[in-house]
């Protein structure tokens, strides 16, 4: 083994168990292989149901969970993990990144929040980052479209993901809001 492998194993600690949950199967397989080469013992799941079953059988020391899965919300898995094991280092991955869901994820016990596409190096760094270690600020500030998107998402989260109530508070037609929510976040 070279030094990098030893450093990776040292950063992981004594319990290398990692649960990966994502409904994008090719991405899930690639990330699983990459995390195994870094020293993790990986379990994978492609749905909320499979993720919850895996947590029930063995709560992992690390978890990487997609926010939006075909059968529900990845935050349900984070909650289940934290209920069984408080020291789990969990990271939320999503293609629909916004500040409101990031805050919600952290409140539920996630240690970090990464927007897709995230590579294995970013995921590994997030999982093994020491508490108090600062993350580099983003190179590009948010665009005006992104700020609008963030505001809509924050109100949507405050309304417990109720589209009608969110539309009313934003003084926006409900169908317009639904179209906005269905799209990916602007860059």
Coordinates of C-alpha atoms in Angstrom, one line a residue:
X1 CA 0.0 0.0 0.0
X2 CA 1.2 3.5 -0.7
X3 CA 1.0 6.5 1.6
X4 CA -2.3 7.8 0.2
X5 CA -4.0 4.5 1.0
X6 CA -2.7 4.5 4.6
X7 CA -3.8 8.2 5.0
X8 CA -7.3 7.3 3.7
X9 CA -7.6 4.3 6.1
X10 CA -6.4 6.5 9.0
X11 CA -8.9 9.2 8.1
X12 CA -11.8 6.6 8.1
X13 CA -11.1 5.3 11.6
X14 CA -11.9 1.9 13.2
X15 CA -15.4 1.4 11.7
X16 CA -15.3 1.7 7.9
X17 CA -18.9 0.8 7.2
X18 CA -20.5 3.1 4.6
X19 CA -24.1 3.1 3.3
X20 CA -24.6 4.6 -0.2
X21 CA -28.2 5.3 -1.2
X22 CA -29.0 6.6 -4.7
X23 CA -31.5 5.7 -7.4
X24 CA -29.0 6.4 -10.2
X25 CA -27.6 2.9 -10.4
X26 CA -24.5 3.6 -12.6
X27 CA -23.5 6.5 -10.3
X28 CA -24.1 4.3 -7.3
X29 CA -21.9 1.5 -8.6
X30 CA -19.1 3.9 -9.6
X31 CA -19.2 5.6 -6.2
X32 CA -19.3 2.3 -4.4
X33 CA -16.2 1.0 -6.2
X34 CA -14.4 4.3 -5.6
X35 CA -15.2 4.3 -1.8
X36 CA -14.1 0.6 -1.5
X37 CA -10.7 1.5 -3.0
X38 CA -10.4 4.2 -0.3
X39 CA -10.9 1.6 2.5
X40 CA -14.7 1.7 3.2
X41 CA -16.8 -1.4 3.6
X42 CA -19.7 -0.4 1.4
X43 CA -23.4 -1.4 1.4
X44 CA -25.6 0.0 -1.3
X45 CA -29.4 0.7 -1.6
X46 CA -31.3 2.3 -4.5
X47 CA -34.5 3.3 -2.7
X48 CA -35.7 4.7 0.6
X49 CA -37.2 1.3 1.5
X50 CA -33.9 -0.5 0.8
X51 CA -31.9 2.2 2.7
X52 CA -34.2 1.9 5.8
X53 CA -33.9 -1.9 5.7
X54 CA -30.1 -1.6 5.6
X55 CA -30.1 0.8 8.5
X56 CA -32.3 -1.5 10.5
X57 CA -30.0 -4.4 10.0
X58 CA -26.8 -2.4 10.7
X59 CA -26.5 1.3 11.3
X60 CA -23.3 2.4 9.4
X61 CA -20.5 4.7 10.6
X62 CA -20.8 6.7 7.4
X63 CA -23.6 7.4 4.9
X64 CA -24.1 9.1 1.6
X65 CA -27.7 9.6 0.7
X66 CA -29.4 11.1 -2.3
X67 CA -32.1 13.7 -1.3
X68 CA -34.7 12.7 -3.9
X69 CA -35.3 9.0 -4.5
X70 CA -37.9 7.3 -6.5
X71 CA -39.9 6.2 -3.5
X72 CA -39.4 9.1 -1.2
X73 CA -37.0 11.5 0.5
X74 CA -33.5 10.6 1.6
X75 CA -33.9 12.7 4.7
X76 CA -36.0 9.8 6.1
X77 CA -32.9 7.6 5.9
X78 CA -30.8 10.2 7.7
X79 CA -33.4 10.4 10.5
X80 CA -33.4 6.6 10.8
X81 CA -29.6 6.4 11.0
X82 CA -29.4 9.1 13.6
X83 CA -32.1 7.4 15.7
X84 CA -30.0 4.2 15.8
X85 CA -26.5 5.7 15.8
X86 CA -25.8 9.3 16.7
X87 CA -22.1 9.3 15.6
X88 CA -22.8 8.4 12.0
X89 CA -21.2 10.9 9.6
X90 CA -23.9 11.4 6.9
X91 CA -23.7 13.4 3.7
X92 CA -26.7 14.4 1.5
X93 CA -26.2 14.4 -2.3
X94 CA -28.7 16.1 -4.6
X95 CA -29.2 17.4 -8.1
X96 CA -31.8 19.8 -6.7
X97 CA -29.5 21.7 -4.3
X98 CA -30.8 24.6 -2.3
X99 CA -30.1 26.2 1.1
X100 CA -33.5 25.3 2.7
X101 CA -33.0 21.6 2.2
X102 CA -29.3 21.8 3.2
X103 CA -30.3 23.4 6.5
X104 CA -33.0 20.8 7.0
X105 CA -30.5 18.0 6.2
X106 CA -28.1 19.4 8.8
X107 CA -30.8 19.7 11.4
X108 CA -31.6 16.1 10.9
X109 CA -28.0 15.1 11.4
X110 CA -26.2 15.3 8.1
X111 CA -22.7 16.7 8.3
X112 CA -22.5 18.0 4.8
X113 CA -24.5 18.6 1.7
X114 CA -23.1 18.2 -1.8
X115 CA -24.7 19.0 -5.2
X116 CA -24.5 16.5 -8.0
X117 CA -22.4 15.8 -9.9
X118 CA -20.1 15.2 -6.9
X119 CA -17.0 13.1 -7.5
X120 CA -15.6 10.4 -5.2
X121 CA -12.8 12.8 -3.9
X122 CA -15.4 15.4 -2.8
X123 CA -17.5 12.7 -1.1
X124 CA -14.5 11.3 0.7
X125 CA -13.4 14.7 1.8
X126 CA -16.9 15.5 3.1
X127 CA -17.1 12.2 5.0
X128 CA -13.6 12.5 6.6
X129 CA -13.5 16.2 7.3
X130 CA -12.6 16.9 10.9
X131 CA -15.1 19.1 12.9
X132 CA -14.1 22.7 12.8
X133 CA -12.2 22.2 9.5
X134 CA -13.4 24.9 7.1
X135 CA -14.7 24.3 3.6
X136 CA -13.3 26.5 0.8
X137 CA -15.8 29.1 -0.3
X138 CA -17.4 28.7 -3.8
X139 CA -15.5 30.2 -6.7
X140 CA -18.6 31.6 -8.4
X141 CA -21.3 33.5 -6.5
X142 CA -24.9 32.7 -7.0
X143 CA -26.7 34.1 -10.0
X144 CA -29.9 36.1 -9.7
X145 CA -31.9 33.1 -11.0
X146 CA -30.2 30.9 -8.3
X147 CA -31.1 33.4 -5.6
X148 CA -34.7 33.4 -6.7
X149 CA -34.7 29.6 -6.7
X150 CA -33.2 29.5 -3.2
X151 CA -36.0 31.9 -1.9
X152 CA -38.7 29.7 -3.5
X153 CA -37.2 26.6 -2.0
X154 CA -36.9 28.2 1.5
X155 CA -40.6 29.2 1.4
X156 CA -41.5 25.8 0.1
X157 CA -39.7 24.1 3.0
X158 CA -41.3 26.5 5.5
X159 CA -44.7 25.5 4.2
X160 CA -43.8 21.8 4.7
X161 CA -43.6 21.2 1.0
X162 CA -47.2 22.3 0.4
X163 CA -47.4 23.7 -3.1
X164 CA -50.7 25.5 -2.7
X165 CA -49.6 27.3 0.5
X166 CA -46.2 28.1 -1.0
X167 CA -47.8 29.6 -4.1
X168 CA -50.2 31.6 -2.0
X169 CA -47.4 33.1 0.1
X170 CA -45.3 33.8 -3.0
X171 CA -48.3 35.4 -4.8
X172 CA -47.7 33.0 -7.6
X173 CA -49.9 30.7 -9.6
X174 CA -49.8 27.1 -8.3
X175 CA -49.0 25.5 -11.7
X176 CA -46.2 28.0 -12.3
X177 CA -44.7 27.1 -9.0
X178 CA -45.0 23.4 -9.8
X179 CA -43.1 23.9 -13.0
X180 CA -40.4 25.8 -11.2
X181 CA -40.1 23.1 -8.5
X182 CA -39.8 20.3 -11.1
X183 CA -36.8 21.9 -12.8
X184 CA -33.2 21.6 -11.6
X185 CA -31.7 24.5 -9.7
X186 CA -30.1 27.2 -12.0
X187 CA -26.3 27.6 -11.7

